Backbone as numpy.savetxt, mean C-alpha at the origin, in Angstrom:
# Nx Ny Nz CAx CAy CAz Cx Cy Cz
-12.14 -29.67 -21.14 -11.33 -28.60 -21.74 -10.50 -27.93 -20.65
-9.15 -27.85 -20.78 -8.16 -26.92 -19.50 -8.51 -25.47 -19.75
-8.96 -25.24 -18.45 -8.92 -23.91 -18.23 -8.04 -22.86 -17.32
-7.37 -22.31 -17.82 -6.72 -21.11 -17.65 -7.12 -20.80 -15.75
-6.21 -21.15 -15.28 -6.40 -20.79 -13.59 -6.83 -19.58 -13.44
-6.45 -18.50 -13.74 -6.50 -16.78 -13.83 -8.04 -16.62 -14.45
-8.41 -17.62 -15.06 -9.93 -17.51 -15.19 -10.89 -17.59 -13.65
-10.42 -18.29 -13.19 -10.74 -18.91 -11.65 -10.78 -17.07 -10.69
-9.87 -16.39 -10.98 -9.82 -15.39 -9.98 -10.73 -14.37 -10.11
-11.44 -13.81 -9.02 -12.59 -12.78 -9.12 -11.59 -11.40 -8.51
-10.73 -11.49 -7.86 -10.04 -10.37 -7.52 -8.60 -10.07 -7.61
-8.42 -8.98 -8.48 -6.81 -8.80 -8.41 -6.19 -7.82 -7.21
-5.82 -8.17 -6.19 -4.96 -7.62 -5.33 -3.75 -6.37 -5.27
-2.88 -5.48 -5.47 -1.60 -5.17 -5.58 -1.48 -3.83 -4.28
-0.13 -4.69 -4.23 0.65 -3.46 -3.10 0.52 -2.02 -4.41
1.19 -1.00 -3.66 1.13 0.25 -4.80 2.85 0.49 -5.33
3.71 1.15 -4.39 4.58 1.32 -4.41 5.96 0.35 -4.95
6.20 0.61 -5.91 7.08 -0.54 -7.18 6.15 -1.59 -7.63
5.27 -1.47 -7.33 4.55 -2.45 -8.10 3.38 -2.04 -8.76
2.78 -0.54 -8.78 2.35 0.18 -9.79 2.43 1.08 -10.03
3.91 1.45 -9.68 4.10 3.33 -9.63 5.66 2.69 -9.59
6.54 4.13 -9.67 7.53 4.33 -9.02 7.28 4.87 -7.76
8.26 4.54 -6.53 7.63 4.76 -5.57 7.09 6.42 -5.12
5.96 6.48 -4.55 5.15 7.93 -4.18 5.03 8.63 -5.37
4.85 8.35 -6.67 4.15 8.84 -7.89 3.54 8.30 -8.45
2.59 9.12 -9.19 0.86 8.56 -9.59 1.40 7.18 -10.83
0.67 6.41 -10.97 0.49 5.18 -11.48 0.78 6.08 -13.18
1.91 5.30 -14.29 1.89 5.68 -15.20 0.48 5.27 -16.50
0.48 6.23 -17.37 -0.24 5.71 -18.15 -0.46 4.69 -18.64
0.26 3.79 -18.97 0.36 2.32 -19.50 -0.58 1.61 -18.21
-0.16 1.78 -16.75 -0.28 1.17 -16.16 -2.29 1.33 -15.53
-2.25 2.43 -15.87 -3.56 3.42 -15.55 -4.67 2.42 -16.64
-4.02 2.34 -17.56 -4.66 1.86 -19.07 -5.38 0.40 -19.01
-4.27 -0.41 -18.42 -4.47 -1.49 -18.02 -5.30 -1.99 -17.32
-5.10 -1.25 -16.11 -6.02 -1.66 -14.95 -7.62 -1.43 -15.47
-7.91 0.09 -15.73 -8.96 0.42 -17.10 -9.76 -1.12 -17.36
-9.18 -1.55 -18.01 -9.52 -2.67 -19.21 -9.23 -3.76 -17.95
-8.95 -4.08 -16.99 -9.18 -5.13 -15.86 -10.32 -4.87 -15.10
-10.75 -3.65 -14.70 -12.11 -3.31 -14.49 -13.07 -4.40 -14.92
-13.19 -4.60 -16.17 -14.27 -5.08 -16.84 -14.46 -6.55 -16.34
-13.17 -7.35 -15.73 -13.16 -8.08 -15.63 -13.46 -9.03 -14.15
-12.31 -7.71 -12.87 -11.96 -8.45 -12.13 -12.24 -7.43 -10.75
-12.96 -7.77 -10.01 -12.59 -6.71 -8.62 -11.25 -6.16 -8.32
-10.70 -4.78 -8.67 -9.12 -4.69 -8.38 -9.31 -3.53 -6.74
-8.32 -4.19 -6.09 -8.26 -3.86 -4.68 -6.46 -3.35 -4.13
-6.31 -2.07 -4.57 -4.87 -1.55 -4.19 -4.92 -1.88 -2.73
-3.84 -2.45 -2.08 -3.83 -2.57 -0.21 -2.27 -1.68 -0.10
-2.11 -0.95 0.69 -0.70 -0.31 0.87 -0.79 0.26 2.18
0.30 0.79 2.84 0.39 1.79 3.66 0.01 3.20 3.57
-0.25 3.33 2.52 -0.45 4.61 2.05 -1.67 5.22 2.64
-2.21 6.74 3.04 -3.12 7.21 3.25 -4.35 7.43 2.34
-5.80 7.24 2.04 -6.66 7.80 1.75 -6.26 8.58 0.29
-5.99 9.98 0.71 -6.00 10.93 -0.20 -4.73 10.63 -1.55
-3.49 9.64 -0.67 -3.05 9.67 -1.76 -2.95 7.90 -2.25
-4.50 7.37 -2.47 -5.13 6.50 -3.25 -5.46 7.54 -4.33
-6.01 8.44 -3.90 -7.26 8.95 -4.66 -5.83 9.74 -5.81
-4.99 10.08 -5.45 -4.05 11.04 -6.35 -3.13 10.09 -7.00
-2.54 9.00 -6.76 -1.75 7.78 -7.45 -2.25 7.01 -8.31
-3.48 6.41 -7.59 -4.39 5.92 -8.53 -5.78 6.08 -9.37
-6.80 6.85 -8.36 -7.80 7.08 -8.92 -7.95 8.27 -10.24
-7.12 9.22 -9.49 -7.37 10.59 -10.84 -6.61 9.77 -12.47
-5.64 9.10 -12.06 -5.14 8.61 -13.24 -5.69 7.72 -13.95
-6.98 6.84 -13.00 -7.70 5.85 -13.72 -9.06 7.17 -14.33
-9.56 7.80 -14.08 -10.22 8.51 -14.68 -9.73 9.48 -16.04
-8.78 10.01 -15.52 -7.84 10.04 -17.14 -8.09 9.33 -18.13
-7.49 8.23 -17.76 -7.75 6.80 -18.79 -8.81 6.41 -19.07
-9.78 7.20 -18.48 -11.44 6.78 -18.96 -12.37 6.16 -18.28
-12.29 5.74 -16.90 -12.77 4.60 -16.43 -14.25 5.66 -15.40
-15.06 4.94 -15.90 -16.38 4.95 -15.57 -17.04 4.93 -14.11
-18.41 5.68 -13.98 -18.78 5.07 -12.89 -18.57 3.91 -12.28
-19.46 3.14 -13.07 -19.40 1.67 -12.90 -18.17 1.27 -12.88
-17.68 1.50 -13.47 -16.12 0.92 -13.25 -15.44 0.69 -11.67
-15.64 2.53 -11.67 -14.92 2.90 -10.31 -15.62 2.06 -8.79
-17.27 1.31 -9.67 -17.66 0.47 -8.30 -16.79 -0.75 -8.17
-15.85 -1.05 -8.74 -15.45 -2.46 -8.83 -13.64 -2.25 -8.52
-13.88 -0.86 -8.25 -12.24 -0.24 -7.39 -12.60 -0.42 -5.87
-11.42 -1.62 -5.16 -11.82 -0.83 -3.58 -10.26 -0.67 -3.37
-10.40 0.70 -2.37 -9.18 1.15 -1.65 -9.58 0.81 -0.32
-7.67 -0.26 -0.19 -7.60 -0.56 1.19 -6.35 0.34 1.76
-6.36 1.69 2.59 -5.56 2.20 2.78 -5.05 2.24 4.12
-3.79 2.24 4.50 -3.16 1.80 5.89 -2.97 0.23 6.04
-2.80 -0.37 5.16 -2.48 -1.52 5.13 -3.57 -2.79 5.57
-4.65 -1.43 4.59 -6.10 -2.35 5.08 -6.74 -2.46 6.10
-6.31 -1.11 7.10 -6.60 -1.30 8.09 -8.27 0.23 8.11
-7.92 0.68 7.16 -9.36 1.55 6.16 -9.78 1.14 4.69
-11.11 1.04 4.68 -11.52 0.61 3.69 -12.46 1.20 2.60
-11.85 1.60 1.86 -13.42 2.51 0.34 -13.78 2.00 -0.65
-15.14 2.44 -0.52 -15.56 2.36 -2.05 -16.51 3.34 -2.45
-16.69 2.85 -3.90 -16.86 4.14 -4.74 -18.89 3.87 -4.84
-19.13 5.16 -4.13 -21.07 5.10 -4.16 -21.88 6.01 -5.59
-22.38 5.27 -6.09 -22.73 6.19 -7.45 -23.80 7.02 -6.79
-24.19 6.74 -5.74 -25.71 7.52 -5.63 -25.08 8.86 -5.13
-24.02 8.89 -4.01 -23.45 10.17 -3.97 -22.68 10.81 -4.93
-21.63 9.73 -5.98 -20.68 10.13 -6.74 -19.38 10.47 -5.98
-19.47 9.51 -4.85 -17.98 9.60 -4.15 -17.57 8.67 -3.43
-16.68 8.51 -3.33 -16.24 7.82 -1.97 -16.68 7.70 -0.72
-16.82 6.38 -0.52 -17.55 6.52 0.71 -16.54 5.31 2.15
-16.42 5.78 3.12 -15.36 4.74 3.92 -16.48 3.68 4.52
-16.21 2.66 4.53 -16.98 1.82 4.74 -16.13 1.68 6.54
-14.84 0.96 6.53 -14.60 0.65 8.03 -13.30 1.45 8.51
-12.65 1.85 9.66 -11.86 2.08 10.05 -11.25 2.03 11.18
-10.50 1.41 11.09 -9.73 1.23 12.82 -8.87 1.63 13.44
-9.00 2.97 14.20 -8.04 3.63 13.82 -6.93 3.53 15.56
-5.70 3.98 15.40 -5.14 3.98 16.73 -5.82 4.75 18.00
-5.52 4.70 19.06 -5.56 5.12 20.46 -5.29 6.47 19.74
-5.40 7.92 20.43 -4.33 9.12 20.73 -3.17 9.25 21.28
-3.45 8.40 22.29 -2.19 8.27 23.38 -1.43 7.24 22.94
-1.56 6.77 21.85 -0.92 5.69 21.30 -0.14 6.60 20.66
-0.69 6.82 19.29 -0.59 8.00 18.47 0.93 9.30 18.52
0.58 9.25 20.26 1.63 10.13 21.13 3.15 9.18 21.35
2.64 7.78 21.78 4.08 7.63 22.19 4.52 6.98 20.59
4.42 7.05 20.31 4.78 6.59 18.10 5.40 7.59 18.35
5.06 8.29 17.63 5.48 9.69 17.39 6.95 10.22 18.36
6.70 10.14 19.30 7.79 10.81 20.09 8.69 10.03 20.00
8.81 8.44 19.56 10.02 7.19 19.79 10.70 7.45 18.44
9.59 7.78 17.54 10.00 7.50 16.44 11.24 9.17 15.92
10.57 9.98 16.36 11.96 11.24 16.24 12.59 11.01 17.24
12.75 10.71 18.62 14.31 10.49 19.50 14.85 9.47 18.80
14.50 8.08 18.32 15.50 6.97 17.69 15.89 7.98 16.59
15.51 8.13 15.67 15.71 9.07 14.22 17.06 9.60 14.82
16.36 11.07 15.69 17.61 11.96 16.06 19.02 11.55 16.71
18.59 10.44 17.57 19.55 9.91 18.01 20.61 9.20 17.11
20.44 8.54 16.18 21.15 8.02 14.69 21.30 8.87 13.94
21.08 9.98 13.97 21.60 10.82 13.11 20.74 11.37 11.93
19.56 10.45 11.70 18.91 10.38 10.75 17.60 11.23 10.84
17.52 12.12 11.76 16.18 13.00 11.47 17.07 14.51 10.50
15.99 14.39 8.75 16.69 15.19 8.26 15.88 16.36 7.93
15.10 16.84 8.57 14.13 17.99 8.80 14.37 19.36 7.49
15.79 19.35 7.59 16.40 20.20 6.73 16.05 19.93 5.36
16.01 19.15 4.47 15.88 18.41 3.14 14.46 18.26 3.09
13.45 18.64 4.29 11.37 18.72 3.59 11.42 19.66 3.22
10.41 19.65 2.11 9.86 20.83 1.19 8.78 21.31 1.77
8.79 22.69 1.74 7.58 23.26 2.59 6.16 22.70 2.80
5.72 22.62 3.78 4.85 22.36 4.37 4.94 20.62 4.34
5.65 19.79 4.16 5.83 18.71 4.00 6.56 17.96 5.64
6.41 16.83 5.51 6.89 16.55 7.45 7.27 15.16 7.45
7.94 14.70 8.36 8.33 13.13 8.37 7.77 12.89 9.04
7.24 12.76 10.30 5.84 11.62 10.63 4.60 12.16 10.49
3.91 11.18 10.32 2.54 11.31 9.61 1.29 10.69 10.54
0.18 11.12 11.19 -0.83 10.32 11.55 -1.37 10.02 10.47
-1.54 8.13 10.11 -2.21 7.72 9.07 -3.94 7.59 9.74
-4.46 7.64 11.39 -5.23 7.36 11.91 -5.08 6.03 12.52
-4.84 4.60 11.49 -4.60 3.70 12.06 -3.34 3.25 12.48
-2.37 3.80 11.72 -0.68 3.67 11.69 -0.20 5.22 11.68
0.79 5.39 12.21 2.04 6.38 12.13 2.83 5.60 11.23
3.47 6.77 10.07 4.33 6.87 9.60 5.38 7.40 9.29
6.73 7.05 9.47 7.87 7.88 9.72 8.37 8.06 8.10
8.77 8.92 7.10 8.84 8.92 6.05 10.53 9.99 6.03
11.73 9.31 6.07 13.21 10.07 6.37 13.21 11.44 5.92
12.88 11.51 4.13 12.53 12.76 3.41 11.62 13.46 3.28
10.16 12.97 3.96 8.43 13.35 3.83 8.06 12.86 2.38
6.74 13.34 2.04 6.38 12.63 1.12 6.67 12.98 0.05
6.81 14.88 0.12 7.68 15.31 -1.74 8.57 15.11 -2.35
9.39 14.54 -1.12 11.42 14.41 -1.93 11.18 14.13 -3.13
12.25 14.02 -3.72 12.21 13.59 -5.17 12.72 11.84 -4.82
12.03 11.27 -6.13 12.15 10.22 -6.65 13.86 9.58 -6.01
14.74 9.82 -6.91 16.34 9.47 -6.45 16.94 10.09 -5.60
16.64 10.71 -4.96 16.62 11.08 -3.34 16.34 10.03 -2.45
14.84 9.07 -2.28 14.59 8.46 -1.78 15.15 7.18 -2.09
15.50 6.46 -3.24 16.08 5.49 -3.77 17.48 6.13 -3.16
17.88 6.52 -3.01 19.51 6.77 -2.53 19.61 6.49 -1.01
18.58 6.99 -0.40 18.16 7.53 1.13 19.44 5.80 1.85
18.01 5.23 1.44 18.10 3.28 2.55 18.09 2.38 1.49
18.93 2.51 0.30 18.81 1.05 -0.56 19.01 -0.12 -0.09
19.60 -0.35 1.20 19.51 -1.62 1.88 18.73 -1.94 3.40
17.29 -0.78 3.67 17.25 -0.67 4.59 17.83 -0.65 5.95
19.08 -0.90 5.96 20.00 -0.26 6.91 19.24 0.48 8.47
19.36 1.97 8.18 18.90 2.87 8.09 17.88 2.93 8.95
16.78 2.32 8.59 15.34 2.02 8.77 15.44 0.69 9.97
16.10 -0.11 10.06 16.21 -1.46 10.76 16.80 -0.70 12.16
17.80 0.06 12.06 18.47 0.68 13.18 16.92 1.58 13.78
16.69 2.32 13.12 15.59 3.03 13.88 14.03 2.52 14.72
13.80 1.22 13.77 13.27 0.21 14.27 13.69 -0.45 15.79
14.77 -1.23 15.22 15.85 -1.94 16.71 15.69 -0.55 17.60
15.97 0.72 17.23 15.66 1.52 19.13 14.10 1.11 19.36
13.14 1.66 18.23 11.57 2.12 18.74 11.29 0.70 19.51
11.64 -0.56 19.37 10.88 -1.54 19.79 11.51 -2.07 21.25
12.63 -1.16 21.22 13.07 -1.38 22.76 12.84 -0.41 23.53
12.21 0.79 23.11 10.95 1.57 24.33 9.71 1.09 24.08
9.48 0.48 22.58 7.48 0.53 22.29 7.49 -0.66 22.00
7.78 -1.78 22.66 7.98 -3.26 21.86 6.60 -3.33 21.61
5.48 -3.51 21.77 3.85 -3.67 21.80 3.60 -3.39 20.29
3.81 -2.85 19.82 3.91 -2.06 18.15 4.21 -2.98 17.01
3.34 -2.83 16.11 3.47 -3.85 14.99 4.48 -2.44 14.02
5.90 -3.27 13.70 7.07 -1.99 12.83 7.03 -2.92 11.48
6.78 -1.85 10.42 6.78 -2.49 9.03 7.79 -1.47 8.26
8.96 -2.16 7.72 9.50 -1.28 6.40 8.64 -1.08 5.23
8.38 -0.29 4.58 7.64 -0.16 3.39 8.65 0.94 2.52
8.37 0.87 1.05 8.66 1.90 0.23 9.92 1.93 -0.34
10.45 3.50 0.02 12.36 3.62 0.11 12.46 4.33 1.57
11.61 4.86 1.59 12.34 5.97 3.63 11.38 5.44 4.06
10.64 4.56 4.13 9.00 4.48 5.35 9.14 3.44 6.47
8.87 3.64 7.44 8.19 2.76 8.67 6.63 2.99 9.22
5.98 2.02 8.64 4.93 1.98 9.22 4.62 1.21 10.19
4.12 2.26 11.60 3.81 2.04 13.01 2.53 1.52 13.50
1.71 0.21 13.63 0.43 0.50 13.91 0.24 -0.86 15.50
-1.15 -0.61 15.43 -0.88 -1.65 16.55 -0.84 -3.27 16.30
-0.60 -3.99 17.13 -0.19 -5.75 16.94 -1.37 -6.29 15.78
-1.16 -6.88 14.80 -1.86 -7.84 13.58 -2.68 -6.55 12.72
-1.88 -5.60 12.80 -3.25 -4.63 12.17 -1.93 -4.46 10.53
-1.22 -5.43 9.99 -0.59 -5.30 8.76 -1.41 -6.30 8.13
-1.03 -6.22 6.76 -1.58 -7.01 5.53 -2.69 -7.90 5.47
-2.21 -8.40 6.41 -2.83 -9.52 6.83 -4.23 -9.59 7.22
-4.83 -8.61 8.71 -5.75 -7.85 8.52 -6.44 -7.42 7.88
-5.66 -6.85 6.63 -6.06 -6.27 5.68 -6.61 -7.41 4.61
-5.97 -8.33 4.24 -6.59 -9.45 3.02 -7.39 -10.34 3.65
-7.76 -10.56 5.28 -8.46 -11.13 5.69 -9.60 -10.04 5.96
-9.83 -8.97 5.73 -11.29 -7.54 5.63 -11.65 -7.96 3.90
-10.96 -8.06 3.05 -10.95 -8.55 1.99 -11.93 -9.30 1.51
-11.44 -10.44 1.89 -12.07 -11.53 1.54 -13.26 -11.07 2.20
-13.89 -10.45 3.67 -15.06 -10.56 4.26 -15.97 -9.66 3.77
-15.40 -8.49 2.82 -16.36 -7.27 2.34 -16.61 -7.31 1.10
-15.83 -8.13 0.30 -15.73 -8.91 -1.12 -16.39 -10.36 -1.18
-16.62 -10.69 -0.21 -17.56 -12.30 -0.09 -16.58 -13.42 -0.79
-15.57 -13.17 -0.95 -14.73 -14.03 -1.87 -14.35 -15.01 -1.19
-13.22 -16.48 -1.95 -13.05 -17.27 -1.30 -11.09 -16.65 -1.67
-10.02 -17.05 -1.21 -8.79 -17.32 -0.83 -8.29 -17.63 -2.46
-8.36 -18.48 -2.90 -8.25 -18.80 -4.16 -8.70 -18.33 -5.18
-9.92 -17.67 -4.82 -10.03 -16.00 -6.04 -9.36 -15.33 -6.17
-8.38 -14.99 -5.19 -7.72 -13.35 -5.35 -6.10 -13.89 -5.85
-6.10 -13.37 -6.82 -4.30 -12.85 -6.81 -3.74 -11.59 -6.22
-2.39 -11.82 -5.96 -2.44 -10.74 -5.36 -0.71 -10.32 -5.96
-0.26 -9.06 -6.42 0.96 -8.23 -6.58 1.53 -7.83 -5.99
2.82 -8.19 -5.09 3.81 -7.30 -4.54 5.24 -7.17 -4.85
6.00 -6.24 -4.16 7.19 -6.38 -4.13 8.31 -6.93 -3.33
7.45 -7.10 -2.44 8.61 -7.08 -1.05 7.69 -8.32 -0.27
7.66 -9.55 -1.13 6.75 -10.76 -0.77 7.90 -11.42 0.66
9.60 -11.32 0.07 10.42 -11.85 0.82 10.46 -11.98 2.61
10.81 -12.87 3.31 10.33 -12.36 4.81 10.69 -11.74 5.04
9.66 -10.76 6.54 10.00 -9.34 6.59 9.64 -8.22 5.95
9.39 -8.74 4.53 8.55 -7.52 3.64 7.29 -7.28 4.63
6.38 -6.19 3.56 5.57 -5.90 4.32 4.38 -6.44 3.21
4.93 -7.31 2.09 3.85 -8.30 1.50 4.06 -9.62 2.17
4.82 -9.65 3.09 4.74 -11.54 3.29 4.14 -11.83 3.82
3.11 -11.03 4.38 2.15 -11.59 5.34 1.03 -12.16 4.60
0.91 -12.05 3.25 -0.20 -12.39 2.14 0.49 -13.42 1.84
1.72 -13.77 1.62 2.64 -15.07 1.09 2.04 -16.12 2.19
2.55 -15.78 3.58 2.13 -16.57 4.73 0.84 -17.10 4.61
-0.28 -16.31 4.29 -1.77 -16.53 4.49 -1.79 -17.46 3.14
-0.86 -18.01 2.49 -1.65 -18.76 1.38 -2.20 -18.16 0.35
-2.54 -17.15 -0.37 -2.98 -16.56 -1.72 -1.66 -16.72 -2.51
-2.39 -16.66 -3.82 -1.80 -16.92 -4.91 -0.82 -15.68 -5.17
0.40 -15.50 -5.35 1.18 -14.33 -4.90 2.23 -14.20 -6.37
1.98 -13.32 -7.27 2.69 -12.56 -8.13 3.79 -12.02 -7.72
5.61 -12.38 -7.56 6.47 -11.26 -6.93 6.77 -9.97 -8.18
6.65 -8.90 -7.80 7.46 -8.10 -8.88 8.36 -7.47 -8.37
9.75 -6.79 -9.43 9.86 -6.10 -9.02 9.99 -4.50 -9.69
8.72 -4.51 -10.11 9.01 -2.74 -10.83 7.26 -3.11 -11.27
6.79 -1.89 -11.87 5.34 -1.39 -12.30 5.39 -2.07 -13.63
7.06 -2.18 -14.52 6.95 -2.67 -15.86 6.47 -4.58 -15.46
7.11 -4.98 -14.47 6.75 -6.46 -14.39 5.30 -6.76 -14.70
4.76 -5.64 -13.86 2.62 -6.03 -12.94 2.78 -5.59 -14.82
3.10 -4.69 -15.36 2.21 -4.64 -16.60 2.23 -5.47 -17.52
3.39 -6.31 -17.66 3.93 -7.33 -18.59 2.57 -8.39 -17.88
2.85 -8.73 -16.72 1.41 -9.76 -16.21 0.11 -9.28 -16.20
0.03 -8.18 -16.22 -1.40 -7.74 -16.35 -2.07 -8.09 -18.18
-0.98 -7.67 -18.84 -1.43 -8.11 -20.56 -1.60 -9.47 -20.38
-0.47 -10.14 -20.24 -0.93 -11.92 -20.35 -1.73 -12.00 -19.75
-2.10 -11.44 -18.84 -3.54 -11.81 -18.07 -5.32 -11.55 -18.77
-5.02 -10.67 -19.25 -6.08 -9.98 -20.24 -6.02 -10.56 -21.59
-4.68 -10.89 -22.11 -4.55 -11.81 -23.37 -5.01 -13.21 -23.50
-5.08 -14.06 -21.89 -5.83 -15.20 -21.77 -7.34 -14.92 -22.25
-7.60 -13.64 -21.37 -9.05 -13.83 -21.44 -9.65 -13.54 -22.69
């Protein structure tokens, strides 16, 4: 009897940003709903650049909305920093608990940071003026620095306007790597560069994966947007997994039903 490949997979994978949100807002209901009802099925493992806390505000509060259970929430892991931190959910405490983290130097930490506002300022592009209070453009993620043009509140079409062709972002890059060449530089998002040290992207990250999930390569599917080279999903394309491209939260949901409609 043929069986359905997607039967074969024990883990669903996805970047966050356009591929289950609009970018830096919480996961919509439809999409919240879904995942819900994939629970039951499949280990789901968000990997992004994104920090910790805002796993827990994009995706988790919205999957609890939608209903999703203790048990459920054991079969959520957050890989945050591009997998370079790892959670899961402990019923005996009723929280989150970090299992690994690797995080940068300080003095690392220091020269990020300082390359990343002289290139900015120097292009013109540090816009300090346009953050919303208490809000900031670089960020210690612990394992990565992140340079974010607008910080993290701008609005929605603000940031879609910012670098629609990364431009922008490539120039500020091309300076940082000709004072900090040593530095692994990732575009992510609509304004982001994420800064961390050499092999500590995706890659890292779906190879912690597979080792804390016991899985094999051919279990996992995995969702992104930016699979193309140079994204900051192609490093999962490269490694061989089975790779979904999208490009919007409506795509992952259109594949997430057929996916659930097989089963």
């Amino acid at each position: 009897m043929y069986q359905a490949p997607i039967i074969k997979k024990k883990v669903l994978a996805f970047d966050i940003d356009q591929t289950l949100n609009v970018a830096k807002t919480p996961i919509p209901p439809e999409i919240a709903d879904v995942l819900v009802k994939c629970l039951n099925y499949f280990e789901i493992c968000p990997i992004s650049g994104q920090k910790f806390e805002q796993f827990l505000i994009q995706i988790v509060d919205k999957l609890k909305e939608a209903g999703a259970t203790e048990e459920q929430l054991t079969h959520l892991h957050l890989f945050a920093a591009q997998g370079t931190q790892y959670y899961r959910y402990g019923t005996d405490r009723h929280d989150w608990e970090q299992v690994y983290n690797y995080p940068l130097k300080e003095e690392d930490v220091v020269k990020i940071t300082t390359e990343l506002e002289k290139a900015a300022r120097a292009l013109g592009y540090w816009e300090e003026d346009k953050l919303k209070p208490g809000d900031e453009i670089i960020e210690n993620r612990l394992s990565q620095v992140t340079f974010s043009a607008l910080g993290q509140a701008a609005g929605t079409e603000e940031k879609y306007a910012w670098d629609p062709d990364m431009k922008k972002r490539e120039q500020i890059v091309e300076k940082c790597k000709a004072e900090l060449p040593d530095f692994l530089y990732e575009i992510g998002g609509t304004t982001s560069i994420n800064v961390a040290a050499p092999g500590m992207n995706k890659e890292f990250g779906m190879t912690h994966l597979l080792e804390e999930l016991q899985v094999a390569k051919d279990e996992v599917l995995y969702f992104g947007d930016m699979t193309q080279p140079g994204g900051n999903d192609y490093p999962v394309v490269q490694m061989g997994f089975d790779v979904i491209t999208v490009r919007s939260h409506e795509d992952t949901l259109y594949a997430l039903r057929g996916i659930l409609g097989i089963l």
